[in-house]
mmCIF file of C-alpha atoms in Angstrom:
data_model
loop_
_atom_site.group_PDB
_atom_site.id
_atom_site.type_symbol
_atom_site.label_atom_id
_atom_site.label_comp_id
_atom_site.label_asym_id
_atom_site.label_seq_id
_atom_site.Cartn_x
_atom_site.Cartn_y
_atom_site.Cartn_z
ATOM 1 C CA UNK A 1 -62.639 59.650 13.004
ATOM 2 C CA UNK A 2 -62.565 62.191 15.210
ATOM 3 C CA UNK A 3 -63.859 61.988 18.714
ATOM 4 C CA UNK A 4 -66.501 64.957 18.520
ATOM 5 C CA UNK A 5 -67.432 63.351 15.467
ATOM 6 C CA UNK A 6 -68.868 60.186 17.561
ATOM 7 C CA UNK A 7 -70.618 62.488 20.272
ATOM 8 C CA UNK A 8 -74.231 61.877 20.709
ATOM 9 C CA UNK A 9 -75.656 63.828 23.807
ATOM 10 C CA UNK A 10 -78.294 62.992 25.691
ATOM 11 C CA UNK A 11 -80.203 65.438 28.308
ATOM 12 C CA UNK A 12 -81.847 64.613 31.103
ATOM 13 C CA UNK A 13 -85.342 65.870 30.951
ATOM 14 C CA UNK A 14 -86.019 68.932 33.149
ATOM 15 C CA UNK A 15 -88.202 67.504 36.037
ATOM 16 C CA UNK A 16 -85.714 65.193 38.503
ATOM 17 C CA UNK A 17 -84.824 61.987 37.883
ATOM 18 C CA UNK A 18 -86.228 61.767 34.385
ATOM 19 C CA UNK A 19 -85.107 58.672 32.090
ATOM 20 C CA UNK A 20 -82.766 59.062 29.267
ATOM 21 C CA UNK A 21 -83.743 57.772 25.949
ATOM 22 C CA UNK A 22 -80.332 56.334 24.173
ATOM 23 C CA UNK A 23 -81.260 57.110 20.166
ATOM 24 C CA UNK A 24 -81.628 54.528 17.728
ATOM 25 C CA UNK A 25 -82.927 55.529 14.039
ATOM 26 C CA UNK A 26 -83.515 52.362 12.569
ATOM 27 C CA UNK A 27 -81.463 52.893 9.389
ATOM 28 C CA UNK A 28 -82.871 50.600 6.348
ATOM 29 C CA UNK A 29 -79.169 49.406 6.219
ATOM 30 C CA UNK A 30 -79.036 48.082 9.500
ATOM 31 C CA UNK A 31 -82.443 46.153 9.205
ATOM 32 C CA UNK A 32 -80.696 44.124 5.790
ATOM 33 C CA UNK A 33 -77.553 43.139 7.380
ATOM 34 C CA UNK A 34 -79.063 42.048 10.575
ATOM 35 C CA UNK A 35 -81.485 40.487 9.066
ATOM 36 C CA UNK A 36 -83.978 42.208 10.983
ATOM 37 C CA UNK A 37 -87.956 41.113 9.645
ATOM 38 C CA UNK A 38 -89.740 44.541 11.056
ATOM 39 C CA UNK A 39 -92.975 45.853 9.849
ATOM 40 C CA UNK A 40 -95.518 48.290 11.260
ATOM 41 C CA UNK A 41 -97.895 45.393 11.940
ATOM 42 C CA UNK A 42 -94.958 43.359 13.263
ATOM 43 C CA UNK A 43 -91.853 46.036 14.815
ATOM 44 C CA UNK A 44 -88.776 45.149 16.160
ATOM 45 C CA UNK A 45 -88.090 46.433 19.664
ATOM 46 C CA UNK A 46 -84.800 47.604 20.187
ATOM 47 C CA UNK A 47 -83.863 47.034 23.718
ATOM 48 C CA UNK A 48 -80.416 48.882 25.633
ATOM 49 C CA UNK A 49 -78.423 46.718 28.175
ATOM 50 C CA UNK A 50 -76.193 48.196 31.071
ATOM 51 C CA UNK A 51 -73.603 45.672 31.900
ATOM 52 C CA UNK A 52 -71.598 47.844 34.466
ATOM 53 C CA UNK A 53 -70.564 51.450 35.906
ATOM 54 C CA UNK A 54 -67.706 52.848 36.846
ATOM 55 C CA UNK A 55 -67.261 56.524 38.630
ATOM 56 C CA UNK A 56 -64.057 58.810 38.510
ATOM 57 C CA UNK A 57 -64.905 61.932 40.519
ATOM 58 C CA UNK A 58 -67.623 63.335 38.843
ATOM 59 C CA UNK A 59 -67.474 61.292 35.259
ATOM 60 C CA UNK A 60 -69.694 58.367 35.416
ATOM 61 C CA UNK A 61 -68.900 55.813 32.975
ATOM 62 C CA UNK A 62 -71.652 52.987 31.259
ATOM 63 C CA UNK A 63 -71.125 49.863 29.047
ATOM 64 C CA UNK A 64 -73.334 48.294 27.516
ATOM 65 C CA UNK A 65 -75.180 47.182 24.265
ATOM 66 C CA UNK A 66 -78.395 47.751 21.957
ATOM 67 C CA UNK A 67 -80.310 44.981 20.855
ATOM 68 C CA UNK A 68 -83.703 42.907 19.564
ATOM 69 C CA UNK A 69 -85.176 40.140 21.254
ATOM 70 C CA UNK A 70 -82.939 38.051 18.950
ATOM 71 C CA UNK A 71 -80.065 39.560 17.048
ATOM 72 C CA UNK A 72 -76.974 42.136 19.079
ATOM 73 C CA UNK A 73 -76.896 45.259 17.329
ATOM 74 C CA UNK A 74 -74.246 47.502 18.860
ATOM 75 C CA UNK A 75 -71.691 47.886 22.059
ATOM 76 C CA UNK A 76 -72.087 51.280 23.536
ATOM 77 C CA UNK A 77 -69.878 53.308 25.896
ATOM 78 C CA UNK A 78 -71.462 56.134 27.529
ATOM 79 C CA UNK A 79 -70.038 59.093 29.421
ATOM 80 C CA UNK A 80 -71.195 61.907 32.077
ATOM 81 C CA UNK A 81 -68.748 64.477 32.928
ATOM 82 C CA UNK A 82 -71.503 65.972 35.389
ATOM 83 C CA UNK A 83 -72.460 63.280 37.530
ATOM 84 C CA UNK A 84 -74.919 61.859 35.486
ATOM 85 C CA UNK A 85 -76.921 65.281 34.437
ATOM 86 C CA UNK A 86 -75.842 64.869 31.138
ATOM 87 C CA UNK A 87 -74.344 61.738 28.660
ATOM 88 C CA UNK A 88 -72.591 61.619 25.636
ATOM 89 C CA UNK A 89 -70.935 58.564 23.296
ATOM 90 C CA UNK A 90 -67.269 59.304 23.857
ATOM 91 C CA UNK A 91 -66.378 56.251 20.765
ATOM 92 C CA UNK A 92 -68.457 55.417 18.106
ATOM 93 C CA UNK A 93 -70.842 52.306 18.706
ATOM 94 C CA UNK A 94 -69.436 48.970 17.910
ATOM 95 C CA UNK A 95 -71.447 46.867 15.424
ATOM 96 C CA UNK A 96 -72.610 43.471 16.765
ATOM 97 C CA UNK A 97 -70.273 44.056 20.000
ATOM 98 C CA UNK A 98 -71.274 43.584 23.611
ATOM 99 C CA UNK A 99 -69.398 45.383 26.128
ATOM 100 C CA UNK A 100 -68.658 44.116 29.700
ATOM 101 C CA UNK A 101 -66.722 45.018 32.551
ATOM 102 C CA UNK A 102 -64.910 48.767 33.463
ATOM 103 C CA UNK A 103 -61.796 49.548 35.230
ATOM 104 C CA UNK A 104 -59.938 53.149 36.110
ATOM 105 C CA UNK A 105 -56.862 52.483 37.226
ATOM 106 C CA UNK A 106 -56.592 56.235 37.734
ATOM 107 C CA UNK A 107 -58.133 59.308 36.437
ATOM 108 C CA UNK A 108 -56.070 59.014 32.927
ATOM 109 C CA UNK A 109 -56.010 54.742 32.237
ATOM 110 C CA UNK A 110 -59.532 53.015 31.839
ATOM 111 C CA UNK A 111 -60.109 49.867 30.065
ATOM 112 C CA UNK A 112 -63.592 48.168 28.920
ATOM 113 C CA UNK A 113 -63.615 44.556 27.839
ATOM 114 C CA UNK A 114 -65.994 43.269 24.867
ATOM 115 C CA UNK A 115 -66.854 40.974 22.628
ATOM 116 C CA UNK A 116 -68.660 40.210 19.055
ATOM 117 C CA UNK A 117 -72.116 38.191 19.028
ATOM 118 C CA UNK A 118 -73.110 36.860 15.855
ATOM 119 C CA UNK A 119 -74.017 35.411 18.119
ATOM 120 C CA UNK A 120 -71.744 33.238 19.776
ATOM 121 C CA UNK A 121 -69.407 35.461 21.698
ATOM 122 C CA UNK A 122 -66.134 35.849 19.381
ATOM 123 C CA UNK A 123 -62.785 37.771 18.567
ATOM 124 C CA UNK A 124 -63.172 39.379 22.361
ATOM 125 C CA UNK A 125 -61.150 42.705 22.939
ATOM 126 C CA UNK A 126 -60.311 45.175 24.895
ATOM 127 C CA UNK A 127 -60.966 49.017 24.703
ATOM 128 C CA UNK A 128 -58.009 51.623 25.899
ATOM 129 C CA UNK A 129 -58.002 55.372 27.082
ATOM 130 C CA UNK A 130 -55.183 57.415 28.070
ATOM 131 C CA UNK A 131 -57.152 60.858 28.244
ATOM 132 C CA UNK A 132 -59.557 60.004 31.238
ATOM 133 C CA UNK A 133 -62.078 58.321 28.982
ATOM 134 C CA UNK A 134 -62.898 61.223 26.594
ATOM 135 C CA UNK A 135 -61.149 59.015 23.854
ATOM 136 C CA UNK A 136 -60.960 55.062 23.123
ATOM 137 C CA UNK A 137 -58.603 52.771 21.374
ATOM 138 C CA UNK A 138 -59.991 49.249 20.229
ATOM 139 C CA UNK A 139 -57.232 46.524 20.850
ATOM 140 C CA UNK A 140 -58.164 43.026 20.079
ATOM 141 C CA UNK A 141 -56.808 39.720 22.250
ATOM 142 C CA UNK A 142 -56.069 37.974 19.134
ATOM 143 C CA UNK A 143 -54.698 38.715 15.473
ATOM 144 C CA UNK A 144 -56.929 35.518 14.461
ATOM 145 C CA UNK A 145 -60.628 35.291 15.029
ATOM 146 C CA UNK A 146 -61.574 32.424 17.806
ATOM 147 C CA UNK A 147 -64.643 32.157 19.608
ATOM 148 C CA UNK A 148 -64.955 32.932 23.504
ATOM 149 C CA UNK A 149 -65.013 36.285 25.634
ATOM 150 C CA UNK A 150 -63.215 37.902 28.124
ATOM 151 C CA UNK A 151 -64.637 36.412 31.813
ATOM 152 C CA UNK A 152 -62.369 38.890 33.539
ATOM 153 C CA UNK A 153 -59.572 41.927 33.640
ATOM 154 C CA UNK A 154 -57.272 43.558 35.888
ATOM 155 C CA UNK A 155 -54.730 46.207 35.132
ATOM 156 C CA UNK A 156 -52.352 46.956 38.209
ATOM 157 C CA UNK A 157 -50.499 49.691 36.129
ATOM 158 C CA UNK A 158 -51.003 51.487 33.310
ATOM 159 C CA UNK A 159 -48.847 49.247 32.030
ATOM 160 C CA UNK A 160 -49.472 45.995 33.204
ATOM 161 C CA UNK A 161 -52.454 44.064 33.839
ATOM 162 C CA UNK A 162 -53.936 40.250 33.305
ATOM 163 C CA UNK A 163 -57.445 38.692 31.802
ATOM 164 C CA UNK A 164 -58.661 35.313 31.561
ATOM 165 C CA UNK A 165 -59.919 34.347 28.406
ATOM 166 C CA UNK A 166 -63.147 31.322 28.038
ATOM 167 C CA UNK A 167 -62.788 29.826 24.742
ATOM 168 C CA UNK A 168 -65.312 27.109 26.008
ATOM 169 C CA UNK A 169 -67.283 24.839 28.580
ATOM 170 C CA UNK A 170 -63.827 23.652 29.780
ATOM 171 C CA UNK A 171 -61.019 25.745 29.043
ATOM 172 C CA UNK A 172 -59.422 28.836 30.377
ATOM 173 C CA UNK A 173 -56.144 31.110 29.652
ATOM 174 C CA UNK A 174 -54.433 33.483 31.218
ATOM 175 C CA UNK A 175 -53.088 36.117 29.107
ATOM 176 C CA UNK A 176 -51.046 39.200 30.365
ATOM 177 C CA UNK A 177 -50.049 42.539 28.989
ATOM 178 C CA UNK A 178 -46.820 44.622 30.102
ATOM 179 C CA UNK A 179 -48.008 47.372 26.741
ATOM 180 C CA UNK A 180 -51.030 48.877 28.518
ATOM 181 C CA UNK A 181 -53.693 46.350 26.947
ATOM 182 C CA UNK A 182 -51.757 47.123 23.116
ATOM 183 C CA UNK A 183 -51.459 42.776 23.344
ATOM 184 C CA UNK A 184 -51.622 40.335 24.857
ATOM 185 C CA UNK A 185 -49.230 37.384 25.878
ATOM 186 C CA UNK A 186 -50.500 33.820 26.953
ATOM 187 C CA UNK A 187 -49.660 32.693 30.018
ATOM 188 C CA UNK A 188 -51.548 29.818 31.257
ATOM 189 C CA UNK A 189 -53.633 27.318 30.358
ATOM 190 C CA UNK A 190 -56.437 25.147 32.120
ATOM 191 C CA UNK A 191 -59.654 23.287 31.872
ATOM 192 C CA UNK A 192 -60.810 24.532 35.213
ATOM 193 C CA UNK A 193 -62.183 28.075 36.131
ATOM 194 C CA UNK A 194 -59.758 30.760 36.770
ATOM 195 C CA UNK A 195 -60.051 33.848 38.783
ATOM 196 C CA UNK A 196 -58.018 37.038 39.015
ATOM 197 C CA UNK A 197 -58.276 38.008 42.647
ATOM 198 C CA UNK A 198 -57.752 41.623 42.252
ATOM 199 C CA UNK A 199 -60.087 41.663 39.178
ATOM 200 C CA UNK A 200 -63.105 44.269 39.772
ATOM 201 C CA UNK A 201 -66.562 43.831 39.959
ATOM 202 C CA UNK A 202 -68.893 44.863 37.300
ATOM 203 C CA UNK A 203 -69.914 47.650 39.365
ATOM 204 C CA UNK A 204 -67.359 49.430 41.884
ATOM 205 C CA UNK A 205 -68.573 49.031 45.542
ATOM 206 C CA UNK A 206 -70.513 52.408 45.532
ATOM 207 C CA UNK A 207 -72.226 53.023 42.221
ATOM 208 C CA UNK A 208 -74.423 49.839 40.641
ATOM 209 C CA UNK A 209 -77.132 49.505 37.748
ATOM 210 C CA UNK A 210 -80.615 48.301 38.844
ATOM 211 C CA UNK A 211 -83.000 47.546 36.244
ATOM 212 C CA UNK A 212 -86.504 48.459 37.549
ATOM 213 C CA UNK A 213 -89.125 46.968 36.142
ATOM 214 C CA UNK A 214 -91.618 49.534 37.913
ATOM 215 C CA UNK A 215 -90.487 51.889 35.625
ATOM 216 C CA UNK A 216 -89.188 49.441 33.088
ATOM 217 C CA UNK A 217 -85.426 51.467 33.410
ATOM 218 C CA UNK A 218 -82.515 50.992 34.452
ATOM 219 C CA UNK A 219 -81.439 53.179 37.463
ATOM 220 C CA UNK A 220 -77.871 54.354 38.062
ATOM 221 C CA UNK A 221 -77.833 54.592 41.976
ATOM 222 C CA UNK A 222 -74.999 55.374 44.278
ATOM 223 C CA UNK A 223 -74.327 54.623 48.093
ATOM 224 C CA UNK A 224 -75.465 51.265 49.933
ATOM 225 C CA UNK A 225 -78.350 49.131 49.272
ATOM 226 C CA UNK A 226 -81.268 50.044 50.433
ATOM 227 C CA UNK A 227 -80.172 53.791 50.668
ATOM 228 C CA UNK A 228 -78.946 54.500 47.504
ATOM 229 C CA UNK A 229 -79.306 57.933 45.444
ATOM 230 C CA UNK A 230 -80.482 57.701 41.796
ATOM 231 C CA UNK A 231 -78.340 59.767 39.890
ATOM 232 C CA UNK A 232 -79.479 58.886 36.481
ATOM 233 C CA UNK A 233 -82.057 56.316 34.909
ATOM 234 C CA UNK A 234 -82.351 55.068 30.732
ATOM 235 C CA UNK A 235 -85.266 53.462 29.225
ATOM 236 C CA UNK A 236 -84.475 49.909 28.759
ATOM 237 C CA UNK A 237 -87.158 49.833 25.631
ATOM 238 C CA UNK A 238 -85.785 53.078 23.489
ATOM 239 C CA UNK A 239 -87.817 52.124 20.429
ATOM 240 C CA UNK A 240 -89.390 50.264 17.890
ATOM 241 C CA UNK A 241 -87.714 49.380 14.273
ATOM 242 C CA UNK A 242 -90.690 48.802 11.544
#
C-alpha cells in the first residue's frame, strides 16, 4: 500500500488551541470481529490513548492506540510536519496493536515499539523508518507468536540498537539488533528486571502528553513543567459506536 494511500489529515480548528478529533467510523465489520455489543440505547465509546511524543525540528511525532472500555481496537502513529498545526497517519492503523515508546536517532532513523492485545500483550514488534518518519516498516521480535511486550528500546546507530523483552512476572531478555531493527538476536536472559541505561523516556525531556481532564484531552505541551506551551490537544473520547 502506498503511503498517501494511509493518510488521514486532521486540522486543527481555526480558533487557537482547538482539540483534534482522531476519526473513527464504526465500520459494521469491526463491531463483529471485536465482538463489540453496541446499540443506540447502549453505544460503545471509542476512546484514543497517547502513550508518548517525540519532536524532530518541526515534525512532532504521536503513538498511541484507539479503544473501548474493554476490547483494543487499533495502534496509531500520528505525524505533524508543522509543529503540531496539522496531523496526518503516516502508516496505516494496526488492528488490535498498542503502540509504546519513540526514538529518532536522527532526522532519517525512528523506531516505535508495539504490541498485540487480544488482550494479553503478544507477538511485540518494532516499527522502522528510514525517510524521517513519512514511511514505516513493521518488523516483528519473533518469527513465532509468544506472549509479552517490549518494556524498553535503544538504538545507538542506525544500525545497532538493544530492547528488553517481558515474557512474564519473572523473566526478562535482552535481544540486540546490528540490521537496523530488521531482527533481532537474543542476548541475555534473567528473572530479574533489566534496564537499558541509555533507553529513552516515553516523552523526550522537552515535549510530554498531559491528559486533562478539565477538558477531557490530551494536551501536547512543550518546555518545563509548569511553563509549558500547548502546541496541540486531541479529544480523548472521539466517538460513540452504536
Amino acid at each position: 500500500m502506498k503511503a498517501a494511500a494511509a493518510l488521514l489529515i486532521f486540522a486543527l480548528a481555526l480558533r487557537a488551541q482547538a482539540p483534534v478529533r482522531v476519526e473513527y467510523a464504526c465500520p459494521p465489520e469491526d463491531l463483529e470481529s471485536f465482538g463489540l455489543a453496541c446499540s443506540a440505547e447502549d453505544p460503545c465509546s471509542v476512546f484514543l490513548e497517547i502513550s508518548s511524543v517525540q519532536a524532530l525540528g518541526a515534525r512532532l511525532f504521536l503513538a498511541g492506540n484507539l479503544h473501548t472500555a474493554a476490547t483494543t481496537l487499533y495502534g496509531i502513529v500520528l505525524m505533524s510536519e508543522d509543529a503540531g498545526k496539522t496531523w496526518t497517519e503516516p502508516h496505516p492503523r494496526l488492528r488490535s496493536a498498542s503502540l509504546d515508546q519513540i526514538q529518532f536517532l536522527d532526522f532519517e532513523h525512528g523506531w516505535i515499539s508495539g504490541q498485540i492485545v487480544e488482550p494479553l500483550p503478544k507477538d511485540p514488534f518494532v516499527l522502522l523508518t528510514t525517510d524521517g518518519g513519512r514511511t514505516w516498516r513493521l518488523s516483528p521480535l519473533f518469527e513465532e507468536s509468544r506472549f509479552g511486550s517490549i518494556a524498553q528500546f535503544w538504538f545507538d546507530s542506525p544500525n545497532t540498537g538493544e530492547l528488553v523483552f517481558q515474557g512474564g512476572v519473572a523473566r526478562y531478555e535482552l535481544f540486540e539488533t546490528m540490521t537496523g531493527g530488521g531482527n533481532w538476536s537474543p542476548k541475555e536472559t534473567s528473572t530479574k528486571p533489566m534496564r537499558l541505561s541509555k533507553a529513552p523516556s516515553k516523552t523526550d525531556a522537552s515535549w510530554r502528553v498531559r491528559a486533562d481532564a478539565s477538558t477531557k484531552t490530551y494536551k501536547i505541551e512543550r518546555g518545563a513543567v509548569g511553563n509549558a506551551e500547548t502546541v496541540a490537544s486531541f479529544l480523548i473520547r472521539i466517538g460513540d459506536c452504536k
